[in-house]
Amino acid sequence: MIALSDVSVGFDGARALRDVTLSVARGERLGIVGESGSGKSMLGLAMMGMVPDAARIAGEIVLDGTAMSGAPERVWRRARARKVAMIFQEPMAALNPLQRLGETVMEPLLVHQGLGRSAARARTLELFDEVGIPDPEARLRQYPHEISGGQRQRVLIALSLTCDPALLIADEPTTALDAHVALRIIELLVRLADKRRMALVFISHDLAAVARATERIAVMYGGEIVEGGPTPAVLAAPRHPYTRGLLGARPGIGGQTPGRDADGRRKRLPTIPGSVPPLSLLPAGCRFAGRCAVELSHCAAVRPEPYRLPDGRFAACHLLGAGT
Amino acid sequence: MGYFLLRRTVGFLATVLTITMVVFAVMNILPGDPALTILGIDASEQALAALRAQLGLNDPVLVRYAAWIGDALTGDFGTSHSYRVPVSELVLERMPLTLSLAIGGMVATVLLALVLGIGAAANHRKSGDWGVMFLSQIGIAVPSFWAAMLLVLLFAVHLQWLPPGGFPGWSDPVAAVRALILPVAALTIVQAAVLARVTRSSALEVMRLDYVRTARAMGYPRQRILWRHVLPNALVPIVTIVGLQFASLITGTIVIENVFYLPGLGRLVFQAIANRDLPLVQALVTLFAVIVVTVNFLVDVIYVMIDPRLKARA
């Protein structure tokens, strides 16, 4: 559905994305995980042709069989909503506060689909129903500030579905929501992707959410994909030291409690030392060098190639090349 | 909404009442004897005393205020000393011209400022933006009376496209409108410059918000995003400034009507003050104040109409 090869996004001197290659097929659900600043949101925007004006973008993007690299804004604009749609993190802020929810969801139907008002209204009711909004008739006349965060995110999902996109990008769609509401939204996205045979790119820092939502996963660090493969396999046995660190830094998942050490004292939650350095200060070689627990002498200088592993997995780490 | 309107209406009436008191008090504190002004400095002391008694100037201030307010409520604002006709007649005769100027100036200001301001915001940090910022800086720096004179020099004296001043009356609408173009333009230049800047910065602020990104992600045309999503959300500060500008437009007409020799309220109030024509000055200042308060009242109502979130709080 969408294929990126060697896509880089640069601001003067700093690169927010470096040689990102990935593809998502119809009906496939891909997770993108990483810390803030890892470039995952920039990757989402690049797939929408919405990188900031100041950024330079290089590499190939093929969307639904059409090469979009270097395409002007007006070509991207025609692709948005109809081929690729996106939902965002803050459902309150992402809805126009002055528009009734009905007007918001009817707008693309009127503007892009050429529907009349009554047809657009009927279609909006269907979409509200499809995304699980109760009492859709009453919702049409309400404003964003009158409904809950979970309902707002459902309205945004309905909006993103108006023009039947083949690819839906969800950038941290559950981060601003309560845990149980977040779970419902994930279930909804999975159901929609399966039912509509729609590709889903699920961007999150929340590994549990990504584990639930996706079949394949790409782990990002410093603007690069450092590890990828089937979600269960990668999360069960991560090969890249960064992915291991990320998994280790989670509080107990799936009923585990933070362990106790031999003396029965609670173990501190392990963390990855340091924080993601500013883009301009990332090492030229492996971007994780400097924070890595098992760093080799040449890691900071030499860039590791993605090392292919069985089951379609890969990881970009010198340790794998060394046969460790 | 009903409660909101009731509360605002009570506030409106209280403000108008206070204004009449202030105007009346100021007019009575100001030096100058109306009787002396009317009869001239050669008048005898008996004649002056007789006239003061006839005008009620010897009564206590509160009695005179009550009499003035009572009459005003029935539409009787007294008789102008200098024109010797009822004040209400004078005001009604001159009002259409001034209101045309003020409303024409406001409409032109809003249209020009929205187009320039939104255009500048849409071309942020590009040549269009710099151009609008440069022009508006000049517009703000130029006083309206000087802009008026330059406009007369260029369009009336040099190009001879429009009359330099005067007003032919409403019987010939085309001539009337032609006579108003330059005065309206002079009033508009400064106001539009200020409002364009407010529009630009308000729009720029809104354009960074998430729902504008949502609109872009939905592939809407640029102009639709600007006018349907950005502008309505940028409107609250713009409406605030428009309300304030209407007040300065009304006072601006005093200067502009004098530059262009237009027989409107602005020129009338200028002459009334010069002639110590107390009933006329009182009535005009009160009228100007009421217009300004009315506009502020409308602005508050418009806020609630723009933003549904305010309705809950209103």
PDB file of C-alpha atoms in Angstrom, chain B residues 10-279:
ATOM      1  CA  VAL B  10     -28.858  45.781  32.525  1.00  0.00           C
ATOM      2  CA  GLY B  11     -25.139  46.548  32.318  1.00  0.00           C
ATOM      3  CA  PHE B  12     -25.732  48.453  29.085  1.00  0.00           C
ATOM      4  CA  LEU B  13     -28.456  50.654  30.615  1.00  0.00           C
ATOM      5  CA  ALA B  14     -26.371  51.332  33.736  1.00  0.00           C
ATOM      6  CA  THR B  15     -23.425  52.381  31.565  1.00  0.00           C
ATOM      7  CA  VAL B  16     -25.574  54.758  29.498  1.00  0.00           C
ATOM      8  CA  LEU B  17     -27.020  56.323  32.666  1.00  0.00           C
ATOM      9  CA  THR B  18     -23.535  56.851  34.085  1.00  0.00           C
ATOM     10  CA  ILE B  19     -22.424  58.421  30.828  1.00  0.00           C
ATOM     11  CA  THR B  20     -25.252  60.967  30.916  1.00  0.00           C
ATOM     12  CA  MET B  21     -24.250  61.951  34.468  1.00  0.00           C
ATOM     13  CA  VAL B  22     -20.592  62.358  33.543  1.00  0.00           C
ATOM     14  CA  VAL B  23     -21.420  64.348  30.415  1.00  0.00           C
ATOM     15  CA  PHE B  24     -23.814  66.591  32.309  1.00  0.00           C
ATOM     16  CA  ALA B  25     -21.362  67.139  35.159  1.00  0.00           C
ATOM     17  CA  VAL B  26     -18.462  67.946  32.826  1.00  0.00           C
ATOM     18  CA  MET B  27     -20.563  70.374  30.804  1.00  0.00           C
ATOM     19  CA  ASN B  28     -21.555  72.201  33.982  1.00  0.00           C
ATOM     20  CA  ILE B  29     -18.038  72.356  35.393  1.00  0.00           C
ATOM     21  CA  LEU B  30     -16.569  73.738  32.167  1.00  0.00           C
ATOM     22  CA  PRO B  31     -16.080  77.497  32.253  1.00  0.00           C
ATOM     23  CA  GLY B  32     -18.164  79.679  29.950  1.00  0.00           C
ATOM     24  CA  ASP B  33     -21.575  81.244  30.364  1.00  0.00           C
ATOM     25  CA  PRO B  34     -24.085  80.111  27.747  1.00  0.00           C
ATOM     26  CA  ALA B  35     -26.142  83.272  28.260  1.00  0.00           C
ATOM     27  CA  LEU B  36     -23.082  85.389  27.542  1.00  0.00           C
ATOM     28  CA  THR B  37     -22.304  83.308  24.457  1.00  0.00           C
ATOM     29  CA  ILE B  38     -25.843  83.678  23.145  1.00  0.00           C
ATOM     30  CA  LEU B  39     -26.256  87.402  23.774  1.00  0.00           C
ATOM     31  CA  GLY B  40     -22.659  88.492  23.164  1.00  0.00           C
ATOM     32  CA  ILE B  41     -20.302  90.445  25.432  1.00  0.00           C
ATOM     33  CA  ASP B  42     -22.178  93.731  25.001  1.00  0.00           C
ATOM     34  CA  ALA B  43     -25.379  92.380  26.591  1.00  0.00           C
ATOM     35  CA  SER B  44     -26.734  94.126  29.689  1.00  0.00           C
ATOM     36  CA  GLU B  45     -26.595  92.432  33.076  1.00  0.00           C
ATOM     37  CA  GLN B  46     -30.459  92.393  33.243  1.00  0.00           C
ATOM     38  CA  ALA B  47     -30.766  90.679  29.881  1.00  0.00           C
ATOM     39  CA  LEU B  48     -28.193  88.049  30.890  1.00  0.00           C
ATOM     40  CA  ALA B  49     -29.969  87.408  34.199  1.00  0.00           C
ATOM     41  CA  ALA B  50     -33.307  87.093  32.422  1.00  0.00           C
ATOM     42  CA  LEU B  51     -31.913  84.639  29.905  1.00  0.00           C
ATOM     43  CA  ARG B  52     -30.176  82.553  32.639  1.00  0.00           C
ATOM     44  CA  ALA B  53     -33.536  82.320  34.423  1.00  0.00           C
ATOM     45  CA  GLN B  54     -35.283  81.367  31.180  1.00  0.00           C
ATOM     46  CA  LEU B  55     -32.668  78.662  30.427  1.00  0.00           C
ATOM     47  CA  GLY B  56     -33.011  77.349  33.979  1.00  0.00           C
ATOM     48  CA  LEU B  57     -29.316  77.933  34.654  1.00  0.00           C
ATOM     49  CA  ASN B  58     -30.053  79.163  38.194  1.00  0.00           C
ATOM     50  CA  ASP B  59     -31.634  75.893  39.306  1.00  0.00           C
ATOM     51  CA  PRO B  60     -29.596  73.394  41.356  1.00  0.00           C
ATOM     52  CA  VAL B  61     -27.548  70.957  39.248  1.00  0.00           C
ATOM     53  CA  LEU B  62     -29.649  67.928  40.215  1.00  0.00           C
ATOM     54  CA  VAL B  63     -32.871  69.644  39.200  1.00  0.00           C
ATOM     55  CA  ARG B  64     -31.383  70.620  35.865  1.00  0.00           C
ATOM     56  CA  TYR B  65     -30.048  67.081  35.320  1.00  0.00           C
ATOM     57  CA  ALA B  66     -33.439  65.572  36.120  1.00  0.00           C
ATOM     58  CA  ALA B  67     -35.155  67.988  33.757  1.00  0.00           C
ATOM     59  CA  TRP B  68     -32.638  67.223  30.993  1.00  0.00           C
ATOM     60  CA  ILE B  69     -32.934  63.436  31.389  1.00  0.00           C
ATOM     61  CA  GLY B  70     -36.731  63.632  31.610  1.00  0.00           C
ATOM     62  CA  ASP B  71     -36.944  65.614  28.401  1.00  0.00           C
ATOM     63  CA  ALA B  72     -34.306  63.460  26.708  1.00  0.00           C
ATOM     64  CA  LEU B  73     -36.350  60.326  27.392  1.00  0.00           C
ATOM     65  CA  THR B  74     -39.203  61.885  25.424  1.00  0.00           C
ATOM     66  CA  GLY B  75     -36.805  62.722  22.590  1.00  0.00           C
ATOM     67  CA  ASP B  76     -36.504  66.401  23.520  1.00  0.00           C
ATOM     68  CA  PHE B  77     -32.845  67.391  23.856  1.00  0.00           C
ATOM     69  CA  GLY B  78     -33.561  71.104  24.080  1.00  0.00           C
ATOM     70  CA  THR B  79     -32.874  73.809  21.573  1.00  0.00           C
ATOM     71  CA  SER B  80     -29.466  74.585  20.117  1.00  0.00           C
ATOM     72  CA  HIS B  81     -28.276  78.043  21.188  1.00  0.00           C
ATOM     73  CA  SER B  82     -26.317  78.651  18.039  1.00  0.00           C
ATOM     74  CA  TYR B  83     -28.649  77.163  15.438  1.00  0.00           C
ATOM     75  CA  ARG B  84     -31.920  78.063  17.213  1.00  0.00           C
ATOM     76  CA  VAL B  85     -33.536  74.761  16.165  1.00  0.00           C
ATOM     77  CA  PRO B  86     -34.337  71.675  18.246  1.00  0.00           C
ATOM     78  CA  VAL B  87     -31.213  69.601  18.902  1.00  0.00           C
ATOM     79  CA  SER B  88     -32.971  66.380  17.898  1.00  0.00           C
ATOM     80  CA  GLU B  89     -33.789  67.852  14.490  1.00  0.00           C
ATOM     81  CA  LEU B  90     -30.168  68.873  13.900  1.00  0.00           C
ATOM     82  CA  VAL B  91     -28.843  65.514  14.998  1.00  0.00           C
ATOM     83  CA  LEU B  92     -31.275  63.478  12.887  1.00  0.00           C
ATOM     84  CA  GLU B  93     -30.450  65.589   9.862  1.00  0.00           C
ATOM     85  CA  ARG B  94     -26.684  65.124  10.244  1.00  0.00           C
ATOM     86  CA  MET B  95     -26.628  61.544  11.451  1.00  0.00           C
ATOM     87  CA  PRO B  96     -27.003  59.657   8.121  1.00  0.00           C
ATOM     88  CA  LEU B  97     -23.811  61.175   6.758  1.00  0.00           C
ATOM     89  CA  THR B  98     -21.713  60.304   9.805  1.00  0.00           C
ATOM     90  CA  LEU B  99     -23.149  56.824  10.107  1.00  0.00           C
ATOM     91  CA  SER B 100     -22.456  56.241   6.398  1.00  0.00           C
ATOM     92  CA  LEU B 101     -18.877  57.331   6.952  1.00  0.00           C
ATOM     93  CA  ALA B 102     -18.391  55.199  10.062  1.00  0.00           C
ATOM     94  CA  ILE B 103     -20.137  52.089   8.770  1.00  0.00           C
ATOM     95  CA  GLY B 104     -18.568  52.435   5.305  1.00  0.00           C
ATOM     96  CA  GLY B 105     -15.170  52.853   6.960  1.00  0.00           C
ATOM     97  CA  MET B 106     -15.745  49.844   9.191  1.00  0.00           C
ATOM     98  CA  VAL B 107     -16.900  47.577   6.357  1.00  0.00           C
ATOM     99  CA  ALA B 108     -13.963  48.626   4.169  1.00  0.00           C
ATOM    100  CA  THR B 109     -11.589  48.166   7.113  1.00  0.00           C
ATOM    101  CA  VAL B 110     -12.818  44.662   7.914  1.00  0.00           C
ATOM    102  CA  LEU B 111     -12.801  43.453   4.305  1.00  0.00           C
ATOM    103  CA  LEU B 112      -9.355  44.875   3.561  1.00  0.00           C
ATOM    104  CA  ALA B 113      -7.855  43.735   6.861  1.00  0.00           C
ATOM    105  CA  LEU B 114      -9.175  40.172   6.616  1.00  0.00           C
ATOM    106  CA  VAL B 115      -7.907  39.697   3.068  1.00  0.00           C
ATOM    107  CA  LEU B 116      -4.500  41.261   3.839  1.00  0.00           C
ATOM    108  CA  GLY B 117      -4.129  39.651   7.263  1.00  0.00           C
ATOM    109  CA  ILE B 118      -5.125  36.141   6.191  1.00  0.00           C
ATOM    110  CA  GLY B 119      -3.061  36.522   3.018  1.00  0.00           C
ATOM    111  CA  ALA B 120      -0.020  37.558   5.050  1.00  0.00           C
ATOM    112  CA  ALA B 121      -0.467  34.668   7.483  1.00  0.00           C
ATOM    113  CA  ALA B 122      -0.852  32.187   4.620  1.00  0.00           C
ATOM    114  CA  ASN B 123       2.416  33.467   3.129  1.00  0.00           C
ATOM    115  CA  HIS B 124       4.216  33.674   6.444  1.00  0.00           C
ATOM    116  CA  ARG B 125       7.806  34.877   6.022  1.00  0.00           C
ATOM    117  CA  LYS B 126       7.416  35.193   2.270  1.00  0.00           C
ATOM    118  CA  SER B 127       7.307  38.336   0.153  1.00  0.00           C
ATOM    119  CA  GLY B 128       3.508  38.736   0.468  1.00  0.00           C
ATOM    120  CA  ASP B 129       3.810  38.726   4.238  1.00  0.00           C
ATOM    121  CA  TRP B 130       6.669  41.252   4.248  1.00  0.00           C
ATOM    122  CA  GLY B 131       4.697  43.466   1.832  1.00  0.00           C
ATOM    123  CA  VAL B 132       1.603  43.535   4.044  1.00  0.00           C
ATOM    124  CA  MET B 133       3.692  44.137   7.162  1.00  0.00           C
ATOM    125  CA  PHE B 134       5.540  47.005   5.467  1.00  0.00           C
ATOM    126  CA  LEU B 135       2.381  48.672   4.139  1.00  0.00           C
ATOM    127  CA  SER B 136       0.558  48.292   7.457  1.00  0.00           C
ATOM    128  CA  GLN B 137       3.508  49.823   9.291  1.00  0.00           C
ATOM    129  CA  ILE B 138       3.205  52.876   7.059  1.00  0.00           C
ATOM    130  CA  GLY B 139      -0.584  52.886   7.465  1.00  0.00           C
ATOM    131  CA  ILE B 140      -0.261  52.929  11.246  1.00  0.00           C
ATOM    132  CA  ALA B 141       2.337  55.694  11.170  1.00  0.00           C
ATOM    133  CA  VAL B 142       0.290  58.050   8.990  1.00  0.00           C
ATOM    134  CA  PRO B 143      -2.283  60.221  10.810  1.00  0.00           C
ATOM    135  CA  SER B 144      -5.697  60.085   9.132  1.00  0.00           C
ATOM    136  CA  PHE B 145      -5.953  63.842   8.525  1.00  0.00           C
ATOM    137  CA  TRP B 146      -2.645  63.787   6.687  1.00  0.00           C
ATOM    138  CA  ALA B 147      -3.678  60.712   4.700  1.00  0.00           C
ATOM    139  CA  ALA B 148      -6.876  62.627   3.875  1.00  0.00           C
ATOM    140  CA  MET B 149      -4.898  65.563   2.501  1.00  0.00           C
ATOM    141  CA  LEU B 150      -2.641  63.309   0.429  1.00  0.00           C
ATOM    142  CA  LEU B 151      -5.706  61.536  -0.981  1.00  0.00           C
ATOM    143  CA  VAL B 152      -7.272  64.882  -1.906  1.00  0.00           C
ATOM    144  CA  LEU B 153      -4.038  66.030  -3.568  1.00  0.00           C
ATOM    145  CA  LEU B 154      -3.732  62.837  -5.599  1.00  0.00           C
ATOM    146  CA  PHE B 155      -7.312  61.918  -6.506  1.00  0.00           C
ATOM    147  CA  ALA B 156      -9.064  65.301  -6.444  1.00  0.00           C
ATOM    148  CA  VAL B 157      -6.447  67.874  -7.376  1.00  0.00           C
ATOM    149  CA  HIS B 158      -4.022  65.908  -9.549  1.00  0.00           C
ATOM    150  CA  LEU B 159      -6.114  63.149 -11.153  1.00  0.00           C
ATOM    151  CA  GLN B 160      -9.461  64.943 -10.685  1.00  0.00           C
ATOM    152  CA  TRP B 161     -11.310  61.638 -10.329  1.00  0.00           C
ATOM    153  CA  LEU B 162     -13.208  62.552  -7.184  1.00  0.00           C
ATOM    154  CA  PRO B 163     -14.459  65.748  -5.515  1.00  0.00           C
ATOM    155  CA  PRO B 164     -12.052  67.256  -2.946  1.00  0.00           C
ATOM    156  CA  GLY B 165     -14.754  67.831  -0.347  1.00  0.00           C
ATOM    157  CA  GLY B 166     -18.261  69.015   0.381  1.00  0.00           C
ATOM    158  CA  PHE B 167     -21.423  66.970   0.214  1.00  0.00           C
ATOM    159  CA  PRO B 168     -24.115  67.321  -2.477  1.00  0.00           C
ATOM    160  CA  GLY B 169     -26.890  65.691  -0.428  1.00  0.00           C
ATOM    161  CA  TRP B 170     -28.560  62.334  -0.816  1.00  0.00           C
ATOM    162  CA  SER B 171     -30.879  63.361  -3.689  1.00  0.00           C
ATOM    163  CA  ASP B 172     -28.104  62.405  -6.120  1.00  0.00           C
ATOM    164  CA  PRO B 173     -26.898  59.041  -4.770  1.00  0.00           C
ATOM    165  CA  VAL B 174     -24.015  58.675  -7.224  1.00  0.00           C
ATOM    166  CA  ALA B 175     -22.606  62.090  -6.362  1.00  0.00           C
ATOM    167  CA  ALA B 176     -23.143  61.371  -2.649  1.00  0.00           C
ATOM    168  CA  VAL B 177     -21.211  58.111  -2.829  1.00  0.00           C
ATOM    169  CA  ARG B 178     -18.443  59.753  -4.863  1.00  0.00           C
ATOM    170  CA  ALA B 179     -18.155  62.438  -2.201  1.00  0.00           C
ATOM    171  CA  LEU B 180     -17.773  59.784   0.496  1.00  0.00           C
ATOM    172  CA  ILE B 181     -15.098  57.638  -1.176  1.00  0.00           C
ATOM    173  CA  LEU B 182     -12.071  59.714  -0.162  1.00  0.00           C
ATOM    174  CA  PRO B 183     -13.251  60.350   3.438  1.00  0.00           C
ATOM    175  CA  VAL B 184     -13.960  56.635   3.898  1.00  0.00           C
ATOM    176  CA  ALA B 185     -10.563  55.767   2.404  1.00  0.00           C
ATOM    177  CA  ALA B 186      -8.829  58.185   4.771  1.00  0.00           C
ATOM    178  CA  LEU B 187     -10.604  56.631   7.758  1.00  0.00           C
ATOM    179  CA  THR B 188      -9.899  53.099   6.521  1.00  0.00           C
ATOM    180  CA  ILE B 189      -6.141  53.345   5.970  1.00  0.00           C
ATOM    181  CA  VAL B 190      -5.102  53.540   9.616  1.00  0.00           C
ATOM    182  CA  GLN B 191      -7.781  51.192  10.939  1.00  0.00           C
ATOM    183  CA  ALA B 192      -7.200  48.534   8.294  1.00  0.00           C
ATOM    184  CA  ALA B 193      -3.454  48.650   8.933  1.00  0.00           C
ATOM    185  CA  VAL B 194      -3.980  47.908  12.620  1.00  0.00           C
ATOM    186  CA  LEU B 195      -6.634  45.276  12.025  1.00  0.00           C
ATOM    187  CA  ALA B 196      -4.613  43.499   9.310  1.00  0.00           C
ATOM    188  CA  ARG B 197      -1.791  43.019  11.810  1.00  0.00           C
ATOM    189  CA  VAL B 198      -4.154  41.699  14.452  1.00  0.00           C
ATOM    190  CA  THR B 199      -5.710  39.334  11.884  1.00  0.00           C
ATOM    191  CA  ARG B 200      -2.310  38.122  10.754  1.00  0.00           C
ATOM    192  CA  SER B 201      -0.989  37.330  14.214  1.00  0.00           C
ATOM    193  CA  SER B 202      -4.256  35.755  15.351  1.00  0.00           C
ATOM    194  CA  ALA B 203      -4.389  33.596  12.199  1.00  0.00           C
ATOM    195  CA  LEU B 204      -0.739  32.568  12.605  1.00  0.00           C
ATOM    196  CA  GLU B 205      -1.477  31.426  16.129  1.00  0.00           C
ATOM    197  CA  VAL B 206      -4.463  29.365  14.999  1.00  0.00           C
ATOM    198  CA  MET B 207      -2.557  27.876  12.045  1.00  0.00           C
ATOM    199  CA  ARG B 208      -0.190  26.082  14.419  1.00  0.00           C
ATOM    200  CA  LEU B 209      -3.041  24.299  16.168  1.00  0.00           C
ATOM    201  CA  ASP B 210      -3.842  20.630  15.812  1.00  0.00           C
ATOM    202  CA  TYR B 211      -7.220  20.992  14.129  1.00  0.00           C
ATOM    203  CA  VAL B 212      -5.657  22.937  11.279  1.00  0.00           C
ATOM    204  CA  ARG B 213      -3.244  20.021  10.877  1.00  0.00           C
ATOM    205  CA  THR B 214      -6.293  17.728  10.834  1.00  0.00           C
ATOM    206  CA  ALA B 215      -7.832  19.846   8.073  1.00  0.00           C
ATOM    207  CA  ARG B 216      -4.578  19.637   6.096  1.00  0.00           C
ATOM    208  CA  ALA B 217      -4.452  15.877   6.661  1.00  0.00           C
ATOM    209  CA  MET B 218      -7.968  15.698   5.203  1.00  0.00           C
ATOM    210  CA  GLY B 219      -6.656  17.232   1.992  1.00  0.00           C
ATOM    211  CA  TYR B 220      -8.919  20.298   1.986  1.00  0.00           C
ATOM    212  CA  PRO B 221      -7.948  23.082  -0.419  1.00  0.00           C
ATOM    213  CA  ARG B 222      -5.747  25.769   1.099  1.00  0.00           C
ATOM    214  CA  GLN B 223      -8.296  28.565   0.768  1.00  0.00           C
ATOM    215  CA  ARG B 224     -10.974  26.447   2.423  1.00  0.00           C
ATOM    216  CA  ILE B 225      -8.689  25.755   5.388  1.00  0.00           C
ATOM    217  CA  LEU B 226      -7.882  29.460   5.703  1.00  0.00           C
ATOM    218  CA  TRP B 227     -11.436  30.799   5.500  1.00  0.00           C
ATOM    219  CA  ARG B 228     -13.439  27.939   7.039  1.00  0.00           C
ATOM    220  CA  HIS B 229     -11.103  26.665   9.749  1.00  0.00           C
ATOM    221  CA  VAL B 230      -8.482  29.306  10.518  1.00  0.00           C
ATOM    222  CA  LEU B 231     -10.503  32.522  10.223  1.00  0.00           C
ATOM    223  CA  PRO B 232     -13.492  31.598  12.446  1.00  0.00           C
ATOM    224  CA  ASN B 233     -11.115  30.483  15.168  1.00  0.00           C
ATOM    225  CA  ALA B 234      -9.011  33.626  14.787  1.00  0.00           C
ATOM    226  CA  LEU B 235     -12.084  35.844  15.021  1.00  0.00           C
ATOM    227  CA  VAL B 236     -12.341  36.581  18.757  1.00  0.00           C
ATOM    228  CA  PRO B 237      -9.349  38.960  18.976  1.00  0.00           C
ATOM    229  CA  ILE B 238     -10.329  40.439  15.603  1.00  0.00           C
ATOM    230  CA  VAL B 239     -13.875  41.226  16.790  1.00  0.00           C
ATOM    231  CA  THR B 240     -12.471  42.774  19.982  1.00  0.00           C
ATOM    232  CA  ILE B 241     -10.327  45.162  17.965  1.00  0.00           C
ATOM    233  CA  VAL B 242     -13.174  45.928  15.524  1.00  0.00           C
ATOM    234  CA  GLY B 243     -15.306  46.987  18.500  1.00  0.00           C
ATOM    235  CA  LEU B 244     -12.594  49.325  19.757  1.00  0.00           C
ATOM    236  CA  GLN B 245     -11.960  50.610  16.245  1.00  0.00           C
ATOM    237  CA  PHE B 246     -15.593  51.542  15.754  1.00  0.00           C
ATOM    238  CA  ALA B 247     -15.217  53.943  18.674  1.00  0.00           C
ATOM    239  CA  SER B 248     -12.129  55.512  17.160  1.00  0.00           C
ATOM    240  CA  LEU B 249     -13.846  55.649  13.752  1.00  0.00           C
ATOM    241  CA  ILE B 250     -16.662  57.684  15.306  1.00  0.00           C
ATOM    242  CA  THR B 251     -14.176  60.127  16.812  1.00  0.00           C
ATOM    243  CA  GLY B 252     -12.172  59.959  13.578  1.00  0.00           C
ATOM    244  CA  THR B 253     -15.164  61.374  11.714  1.00  0.00           C
ATOM    245  CA  ILE B 254     -14.763  64.615  13.698  1.00  0.00           C
ATOM    246  CA  VAL B 255     -11.375  65.207  12.046  1.00  0.00           C
ATOM    247  CA  ILE B 256     -12.289  63.798   8.654  1.00  0.00           C
ATOM    248  CA  GLU B 257     -15.561  65.725   8.331  1.00  0.00           C
ATOM    249  CA  ASN B 258     -13.638  68.912   9.014  1.00  0.00           C
ATOM    250  CA  VAL B 259     -10.975  68.101   6.429  1.00  0.00           C
ATOM    251  CA  PHE B 260     -13.566  67.283   3.753  1.00  0.00           C
ATOM    252  CA  TYR B 261     -16.186  69.896   4.750  1.00  0.00           C
ATOM    253  CA  LEU B 262     -18.842  67.265   5.303  1.00  0.00           C
ATOM    254  CA  PRO B 263     -21.935  68.371   7.239  1.00  0.00           C
ATOM    255  CA  GLY B 264     -22.059  65.447   9.662  1.00  0.00           C
ATOM    256  CA  LEU B 265     -22.151  64.968  13.416  1.00  0.00           C
ATOM    257  CA  GLY B 266     -18.386  65.272  13.729  1.00  0.00           C
ATOM    258  CA  ARG B 267     -18.379  68.740  12.247  1.00  0.00           C
ATOM    259  CA  LEU B 268     -21.470  69.593  14.281  1.00  0.00           C
ATOM    260  CA  VAL B 269     -19.875  68.635  17.603  1.00  0.00           C
ATOM    261  CA  PHE B 270     -16.743  70.586  16.701  1.00  0.00           C
ATOM    262  CA  GLN B 271     -18.770  73.730  16.035  1.00  0.00           C
ATOM    263  CA  ALA B 272     -21.013  73.150  19.053  1.00  0.00           C
ATOM    264  CA  ILE B 273     -18.004  73.058  21.383  1.00  0.00           C
ATOM    265  CA  ALA B 274     -16.533  76.163  19.773  1.00  0.00           C
ATOM    266  CA  ASN B 275     -19.888  77.967  20.275  1.00  0.00           C
ATOM    267  CA  ARG B 276     -20.416  76.750  23.883  1.00  0.00           C
ATOM    268  CA  ASP B 277     -23.719  75.324  22.629  1.00  0.00           C
ATOM    269  CA  LEU B 278     -24.358  73.289  25.786  1.00  0.00           C
ATOM    270  CA  PRO B 279     -27.565  71.411  24.863  1.00  0.00           C
TER     271      PRO B 279
END
